Coordinates of C-alpha atoms in Angstrom, one line a residue:
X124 CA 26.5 -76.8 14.1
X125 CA 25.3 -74.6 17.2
X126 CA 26.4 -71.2 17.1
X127 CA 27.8 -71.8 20.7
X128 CA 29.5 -75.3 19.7
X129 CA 31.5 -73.2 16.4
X130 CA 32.3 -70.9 18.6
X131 CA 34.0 -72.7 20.8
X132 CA 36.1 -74.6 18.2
X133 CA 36.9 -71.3 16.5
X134 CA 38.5 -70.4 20.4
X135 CA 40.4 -73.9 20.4
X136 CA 41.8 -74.1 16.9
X137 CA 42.9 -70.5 17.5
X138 CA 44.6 -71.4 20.7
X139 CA 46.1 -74.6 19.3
X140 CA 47.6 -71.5 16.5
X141 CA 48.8 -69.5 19.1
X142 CA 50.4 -71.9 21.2
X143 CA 52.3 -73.1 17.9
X144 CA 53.3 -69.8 17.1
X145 CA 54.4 -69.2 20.9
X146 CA 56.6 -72.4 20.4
X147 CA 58.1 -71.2 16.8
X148 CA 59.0 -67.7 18.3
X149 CA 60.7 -69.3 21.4
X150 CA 62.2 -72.0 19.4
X151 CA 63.3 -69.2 16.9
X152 CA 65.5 -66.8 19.3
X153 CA 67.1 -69.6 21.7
X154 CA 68.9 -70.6 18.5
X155 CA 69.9 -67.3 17.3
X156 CA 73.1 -66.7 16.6
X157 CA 75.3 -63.6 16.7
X158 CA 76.4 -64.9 13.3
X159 CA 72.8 -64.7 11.9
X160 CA 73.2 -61.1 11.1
X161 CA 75.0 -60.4 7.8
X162 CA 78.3 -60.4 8.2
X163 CA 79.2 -57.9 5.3
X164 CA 78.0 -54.2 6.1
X165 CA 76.3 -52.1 2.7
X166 CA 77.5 -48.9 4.8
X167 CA 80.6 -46.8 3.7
X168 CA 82.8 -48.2 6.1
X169 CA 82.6 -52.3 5.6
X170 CA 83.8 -53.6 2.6
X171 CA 84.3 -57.0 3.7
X172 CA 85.2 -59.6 5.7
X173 CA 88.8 -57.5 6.7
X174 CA 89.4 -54.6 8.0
X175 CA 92.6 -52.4 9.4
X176 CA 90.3 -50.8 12.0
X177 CA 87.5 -52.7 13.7
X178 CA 85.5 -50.3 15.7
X179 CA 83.6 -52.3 18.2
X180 CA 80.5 -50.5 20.3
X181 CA 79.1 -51.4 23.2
X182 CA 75.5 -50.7 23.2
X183 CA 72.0 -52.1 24.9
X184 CA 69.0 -52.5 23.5
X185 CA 67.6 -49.0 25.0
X186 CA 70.0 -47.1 23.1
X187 CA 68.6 -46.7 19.7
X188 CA 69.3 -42.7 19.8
X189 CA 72.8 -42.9 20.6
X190 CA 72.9 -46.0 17.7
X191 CA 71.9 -43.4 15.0
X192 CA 73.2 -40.2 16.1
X193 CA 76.7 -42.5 15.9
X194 CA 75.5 -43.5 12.0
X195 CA 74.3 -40.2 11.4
X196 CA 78.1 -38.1 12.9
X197 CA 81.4 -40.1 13.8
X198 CA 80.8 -43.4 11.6
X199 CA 80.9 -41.5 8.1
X200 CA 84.9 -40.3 9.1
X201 CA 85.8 -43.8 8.4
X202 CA 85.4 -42.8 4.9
X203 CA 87.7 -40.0 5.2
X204 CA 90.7 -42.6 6.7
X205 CA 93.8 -44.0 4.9
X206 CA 92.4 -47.3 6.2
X207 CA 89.9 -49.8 5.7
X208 CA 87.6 -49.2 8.8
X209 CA 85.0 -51.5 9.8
X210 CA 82.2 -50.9 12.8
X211 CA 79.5 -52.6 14.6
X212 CA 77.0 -52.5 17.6
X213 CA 77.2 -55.0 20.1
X214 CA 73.7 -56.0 22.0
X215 CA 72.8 -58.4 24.0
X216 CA 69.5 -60.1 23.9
X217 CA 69.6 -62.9 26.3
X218 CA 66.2 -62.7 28.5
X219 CA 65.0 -59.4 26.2
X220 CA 60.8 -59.9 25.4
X221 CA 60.3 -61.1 21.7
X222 CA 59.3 -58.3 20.7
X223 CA 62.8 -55.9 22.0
X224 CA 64.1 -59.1 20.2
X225 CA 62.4 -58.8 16.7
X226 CA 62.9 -54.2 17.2
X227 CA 66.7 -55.5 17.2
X228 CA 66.7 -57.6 14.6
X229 CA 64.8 -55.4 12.6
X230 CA 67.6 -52.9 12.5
X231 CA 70.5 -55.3 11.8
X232 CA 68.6 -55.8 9.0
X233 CA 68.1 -52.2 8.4
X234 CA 71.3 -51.0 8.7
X235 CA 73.7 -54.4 8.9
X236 CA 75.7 -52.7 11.3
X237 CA 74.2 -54.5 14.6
X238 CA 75.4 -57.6 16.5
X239 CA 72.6 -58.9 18.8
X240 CA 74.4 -61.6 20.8
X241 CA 72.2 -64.2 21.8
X242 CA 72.9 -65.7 24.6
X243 CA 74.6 -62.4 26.4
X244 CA 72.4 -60.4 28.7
X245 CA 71.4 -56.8 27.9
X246 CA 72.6 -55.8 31.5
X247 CA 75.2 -53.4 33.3
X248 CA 76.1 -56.4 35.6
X249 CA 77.4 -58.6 32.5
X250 CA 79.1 -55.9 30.7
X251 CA 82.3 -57.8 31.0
X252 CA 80.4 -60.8 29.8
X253 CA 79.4 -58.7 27.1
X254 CA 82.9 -57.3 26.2
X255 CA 83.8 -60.8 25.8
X256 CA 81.5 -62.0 23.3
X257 CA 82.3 -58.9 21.2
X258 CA 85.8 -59.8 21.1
X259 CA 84.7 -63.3 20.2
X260 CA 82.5 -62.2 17.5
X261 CA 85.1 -59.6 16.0
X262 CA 88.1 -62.1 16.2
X263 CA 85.6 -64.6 14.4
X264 CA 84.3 -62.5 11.4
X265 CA 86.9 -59.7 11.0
X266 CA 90.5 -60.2 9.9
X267 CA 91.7 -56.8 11.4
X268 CA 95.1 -55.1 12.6
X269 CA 93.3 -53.0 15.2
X270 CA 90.0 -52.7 17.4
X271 CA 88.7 -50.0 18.8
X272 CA 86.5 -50.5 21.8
X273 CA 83.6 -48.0 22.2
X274 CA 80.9 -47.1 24.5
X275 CA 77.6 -46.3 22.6
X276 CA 78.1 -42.7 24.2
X277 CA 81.4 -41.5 23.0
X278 CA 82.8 -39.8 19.9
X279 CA 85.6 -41.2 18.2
X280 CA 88.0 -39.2 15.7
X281 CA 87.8 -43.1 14.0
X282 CA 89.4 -41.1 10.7
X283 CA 92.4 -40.1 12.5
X284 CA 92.7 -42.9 14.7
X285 CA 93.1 -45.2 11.9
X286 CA 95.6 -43.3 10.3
X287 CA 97.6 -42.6 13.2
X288 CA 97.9 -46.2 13.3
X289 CA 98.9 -46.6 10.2
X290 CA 101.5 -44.7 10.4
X291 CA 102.8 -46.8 14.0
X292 CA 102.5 -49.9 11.3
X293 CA 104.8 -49.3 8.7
X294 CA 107.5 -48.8 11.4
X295 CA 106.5 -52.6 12.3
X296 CA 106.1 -52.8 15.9
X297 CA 107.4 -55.9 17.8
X298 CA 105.1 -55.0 20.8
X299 CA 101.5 -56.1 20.9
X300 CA 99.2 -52.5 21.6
X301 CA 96.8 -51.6 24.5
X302 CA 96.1 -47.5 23.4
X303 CA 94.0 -45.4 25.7
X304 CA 93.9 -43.6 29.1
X305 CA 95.2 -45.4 31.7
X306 CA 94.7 -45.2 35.3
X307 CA 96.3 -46.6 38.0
X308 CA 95.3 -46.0 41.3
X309 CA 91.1 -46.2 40.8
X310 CA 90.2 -47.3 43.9
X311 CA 88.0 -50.8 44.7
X312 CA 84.3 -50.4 45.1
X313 CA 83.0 -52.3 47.9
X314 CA 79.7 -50.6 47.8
X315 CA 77.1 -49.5 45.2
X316 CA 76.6 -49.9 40.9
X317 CA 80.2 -50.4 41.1
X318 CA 81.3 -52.8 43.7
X319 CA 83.6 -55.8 43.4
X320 CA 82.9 -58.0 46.2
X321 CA 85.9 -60.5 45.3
X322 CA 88.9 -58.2 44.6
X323 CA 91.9 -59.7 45.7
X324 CA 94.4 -58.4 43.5
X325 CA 95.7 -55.6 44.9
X326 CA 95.1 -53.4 48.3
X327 CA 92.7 -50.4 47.3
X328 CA 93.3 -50.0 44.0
X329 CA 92.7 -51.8 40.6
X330 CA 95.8 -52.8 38.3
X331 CA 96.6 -50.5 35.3
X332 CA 93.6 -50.2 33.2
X333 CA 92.6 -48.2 29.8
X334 CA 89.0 -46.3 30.8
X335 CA 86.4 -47.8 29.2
X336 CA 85.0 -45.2 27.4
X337 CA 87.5 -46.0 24.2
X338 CA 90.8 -47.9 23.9
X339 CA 92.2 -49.8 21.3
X340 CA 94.2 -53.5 21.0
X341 CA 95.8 -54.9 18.5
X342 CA 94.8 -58.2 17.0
X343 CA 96.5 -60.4 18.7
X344 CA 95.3 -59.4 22.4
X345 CA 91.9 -59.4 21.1
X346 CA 92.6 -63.3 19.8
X347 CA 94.3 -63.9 23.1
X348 CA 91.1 -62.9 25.0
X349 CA 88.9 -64.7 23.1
X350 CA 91.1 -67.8 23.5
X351 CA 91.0 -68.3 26.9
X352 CA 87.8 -66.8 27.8
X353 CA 86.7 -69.5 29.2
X354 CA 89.5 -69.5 32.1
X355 CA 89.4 -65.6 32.6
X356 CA 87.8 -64.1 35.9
X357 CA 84.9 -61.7 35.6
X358 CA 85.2 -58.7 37.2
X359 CA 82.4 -56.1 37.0
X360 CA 84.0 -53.2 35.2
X361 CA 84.5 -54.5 31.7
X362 CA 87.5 -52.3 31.8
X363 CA 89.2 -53.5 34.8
X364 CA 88.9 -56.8 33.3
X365 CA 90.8 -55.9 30.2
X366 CA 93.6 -54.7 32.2
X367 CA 93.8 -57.5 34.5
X368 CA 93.6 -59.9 31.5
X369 CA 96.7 -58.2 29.9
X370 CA 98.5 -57.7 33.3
X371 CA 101.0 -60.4 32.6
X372 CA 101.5 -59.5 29.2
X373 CA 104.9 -58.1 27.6
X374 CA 102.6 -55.0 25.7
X375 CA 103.4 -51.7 24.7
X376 CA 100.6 -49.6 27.0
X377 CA 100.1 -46.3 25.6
X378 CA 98.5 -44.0 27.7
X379 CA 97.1 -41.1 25.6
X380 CA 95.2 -37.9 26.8
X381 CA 93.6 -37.2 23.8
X382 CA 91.0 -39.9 25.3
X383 CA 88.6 -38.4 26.9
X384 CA 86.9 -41.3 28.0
X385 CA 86.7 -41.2 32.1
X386 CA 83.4 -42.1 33.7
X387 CA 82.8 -38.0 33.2
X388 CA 84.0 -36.0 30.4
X389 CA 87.5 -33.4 30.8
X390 CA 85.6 -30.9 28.5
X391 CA 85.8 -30.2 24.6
X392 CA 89.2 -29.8 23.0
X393 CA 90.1 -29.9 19.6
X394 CA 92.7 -32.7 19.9
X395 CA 90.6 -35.2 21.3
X396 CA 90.7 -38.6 19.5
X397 CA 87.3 -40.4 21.7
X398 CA 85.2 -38.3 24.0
X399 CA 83.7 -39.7 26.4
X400 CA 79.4 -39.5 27.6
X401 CA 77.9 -37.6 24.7
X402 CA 74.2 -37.7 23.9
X403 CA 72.6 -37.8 20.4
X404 CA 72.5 -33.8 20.6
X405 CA 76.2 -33.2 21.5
X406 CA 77.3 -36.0 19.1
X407 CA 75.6 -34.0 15.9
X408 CA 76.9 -30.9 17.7
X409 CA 80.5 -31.7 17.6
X410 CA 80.2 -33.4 14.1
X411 CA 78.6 -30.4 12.7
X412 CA 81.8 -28.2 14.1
X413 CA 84.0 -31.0 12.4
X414 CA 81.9 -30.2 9.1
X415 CA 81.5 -26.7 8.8
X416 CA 84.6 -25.2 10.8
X417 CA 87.4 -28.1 10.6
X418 CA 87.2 -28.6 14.6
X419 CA 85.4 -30.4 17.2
X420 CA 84.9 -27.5 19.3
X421 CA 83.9 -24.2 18.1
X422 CA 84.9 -22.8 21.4
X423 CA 87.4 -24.9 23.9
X424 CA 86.4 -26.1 27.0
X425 CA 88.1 -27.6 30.0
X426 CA 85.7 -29.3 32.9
X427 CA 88.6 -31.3 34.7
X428 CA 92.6 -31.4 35.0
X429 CA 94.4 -34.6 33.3
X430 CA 97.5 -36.1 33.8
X431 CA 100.2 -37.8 32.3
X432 CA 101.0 -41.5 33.2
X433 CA 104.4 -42.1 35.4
X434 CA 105.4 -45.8 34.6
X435 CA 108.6 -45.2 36.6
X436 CA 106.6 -45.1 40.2
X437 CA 104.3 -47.5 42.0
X438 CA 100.5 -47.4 40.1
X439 CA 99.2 -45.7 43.2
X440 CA 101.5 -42.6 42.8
X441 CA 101.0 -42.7 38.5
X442 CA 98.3 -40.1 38.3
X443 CA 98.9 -36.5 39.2
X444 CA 96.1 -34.8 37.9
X445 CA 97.9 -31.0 37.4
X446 CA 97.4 -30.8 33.8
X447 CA 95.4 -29.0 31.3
X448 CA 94.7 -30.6 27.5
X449 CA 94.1 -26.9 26.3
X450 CA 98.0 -27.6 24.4
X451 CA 97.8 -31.2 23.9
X452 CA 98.3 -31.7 20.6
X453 CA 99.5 -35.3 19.7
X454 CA 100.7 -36.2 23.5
X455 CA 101.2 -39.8 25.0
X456 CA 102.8 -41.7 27.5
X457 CA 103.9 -45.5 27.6
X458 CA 104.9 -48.3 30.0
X459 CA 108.9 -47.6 31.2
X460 CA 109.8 -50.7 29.8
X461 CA 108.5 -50.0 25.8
X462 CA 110.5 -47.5 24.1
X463 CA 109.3 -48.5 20.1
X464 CA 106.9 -45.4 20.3
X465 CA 109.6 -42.7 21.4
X466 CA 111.9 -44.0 18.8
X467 CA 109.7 -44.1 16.2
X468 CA 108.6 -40.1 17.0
X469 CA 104.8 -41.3 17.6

């Protein structure tokens, strides 16, 4: 055979390869399923299918650092908990190149701790999309009391947490639970990364929402999202969403400020449960305070004022931001109408 004539067959069976390898790969992760990864973690935290505490992270795919400054600080206090505490990342994947794909996969096989949701986008926009499938996936593999709702950028006291809700537990509470710090008079973006185009709700404002930074439900709001998922209506903050969704509902909201989880951080205190936009540095920074000296902060600091939560007025005069968290110790504040908390001391 001519040199040029083998040549040229070597070029076609090697396309006819690549092309069938092309297919495989695309073939491959359209039918991925969140459920491919292991369901069972090897980590400290996972020892199971069940769980009292299901810590659920919102991450993307270009957050690697955050991802193992979070394995590396605030995941090992599950250990330290009363509780069974279970975690895991939640990706999306949808429209990612192969090769983001495979990195992904990669490290749910590495670590078993990540979901990569297949047919979710990776993308600000669909957040709430996002949130959505988590819930799905946690209602669907976990048998759990609690979730806690992260962003990949927050610390979470997930020890504590975990036990302070086990403690709320044993006094049985007939109330379903939607934890966190509330807000009620945010105001409707019409314009910008944030804007909601369609808001009809309410004038100005959105409805009573926990920030999105960290909150926590109980069980059966989680299963009563996932239920009727199909019939909710988006909006663009994944948060706002969640309060809207549990708008109707007869729930004991607990607004806490020992959540530091606004769109910017209150500062460093010692009595914070979740705060709110920390990098991988801060993260070990804070966890290597907890280790050494028994604290979060070595030295206190306070960036912004909080406030407590009045149920008793309209949502647009709820928020009087006139006070410090440098004495909060285990503060909160609940809906007028749920009094199990106060009676219960917690």
């Amino acid at each position: 055979m001519a040199p040029r004539r083998r040549a040229c067959l070597v070029c076609f069976v090697w396309s006819v390869l690549g092309f069938i390898f092309g297919l495989w790969l695309h073939f491959r992760f359209l039918t991925y399923r969140a459920d491919d990864v292991p369901k069972l973690s090897l980590g400290p935290l996972d020892k199971g299918g069940d769980a009292f505490l299901f810590v659920a992270v919102l991450s993307s795919h270009k957050n690697e650092v955050l991802r193992n400054a979070a394995r590396e600080t605030w995941v090992k206090l599950g250990a330290k908990s009363k509780q069974r505490v279970a975690y895991r990342f939640f990706v999306g994947s949808l429209g990612l190149p192969a090769q983001t794909i495979a990195d992904l996969l990669q490290e749910s096989r590495t670590f078993n701790d990540t979901v990569v949701l297949a047919n979710t986008p990776d993308s600000y926009g669909r957040l709430t999309e996002k949130v959505l499938m988590m819930f799905t996936w946690a209602a669907e593999h976990y048998d759990f009391q609690y979730l806690l709702k992260l962003d990949d950028d927050s610390f979470a006291r997930i020890d504590l947490i975990a036990d302070e809700l086990g403690t709320l537990q044993q006094h049985k509470p007939v109330r379903e639970l939607y934890w966190g710090f509330f807000s009620g008079r945010a105001p409707v973006f019409k314009m910008g990364k944030w804007a909601e185009p369609f808001w009809y709700l309410r004038d100005y404002y959105y409805l009573p929402y926990a920030r999105g930074g960290g909150y926590v439900l109980s069980y059966q709001l989680v299963v009563s999202i996932q239920k009727h998922r199909t019939d909710l209506e988006r909006y663009f903050s994944e948060d706002v969403s969640v309060g809207v969704w549990l708008a109707p509902m007869n729930i004991e909201r607990k607004h806490d400020r020992r959540f530091n989880t606004e769109y910017r951080s209150r500062g460093c205190f010692n009595s914070y449960l979740v705060t709110h936009k920390q990098d991988g540095f801060m993260m070990n920074e804070i966890y290597g305070s907890l280790e050494e000296h028994g604290v979060l902060c070595e030295r206190e600091v306070r960036s912004a004022l909080s406030y407590d939560y009045n149920w008793n007025v309209a949502p647009s005069k709820c928020c009087v931001r006139n006070l410090t968290d440098a004495d909060l110790k285990h503060h909160s504040s609940h809906h007028a109408s749920s009094s199990l908390f106060r009676r219960n001391g917690l």
